Amino acid sequence: TVVVFGGEKEVTVTSESNSAKVAGVISTDPAYMINKDAEGQYVALRGRVPCKVIGPVAKGDLMVSAGEGRAKADNAAQAGCIIGKAISANEDGEGVCEVLVNMM
């Protein structure tokens, strides 16, 4: 799930496309747990993470927020909106892709 800064907590599920407020992707298997005693979920700031996506995605595509906690491919994305690069593909519709999170 793609999250952005804002909302009632520090981060919230993204509701905007191409948001410059993007914070990262909720991690399913965090390697490093910073602030492990804090409440909430771990946000991947770097690394390989499964990510909810919508639309066609090819390996190597730049990924940005798409709303509803999802990411989408946008190879013309502006700096500050980029979550990372797709490692796997999605043909169309909704799915899950592995993304190399590397906030740019």
Steps between C-alpha positions, in 0.01 A plus 500: 500500500638841399492761777546878507582750772186651650163404638424437865824303554850563364412313180178390332397293198546703183190643337681710237666417171863616459515631856815682608406406859585132442669343803555141384333160490377295796751219551391136520837377630714784641874436523567793734236614747576857599285618793388140553319590823283763328141433395414441135637318201847499352554716194759384248728791415741284296505144373287242319135513604175362356283796403137531392488635144248598238540507125773356281844483662820378334824407674707815549205743490512793742220468756289781649188513717173423324250552783318239710833375642628396160787592272511540122769523235601851389833522320465878468450550874648802672757468776338489842207288375695183416466202733754283317522257207293194414688171525208294372219570253121535506313462172194712579242573767580455868782280625813480711850568370832481673644851517852611584409785733750782456327830566605751235 
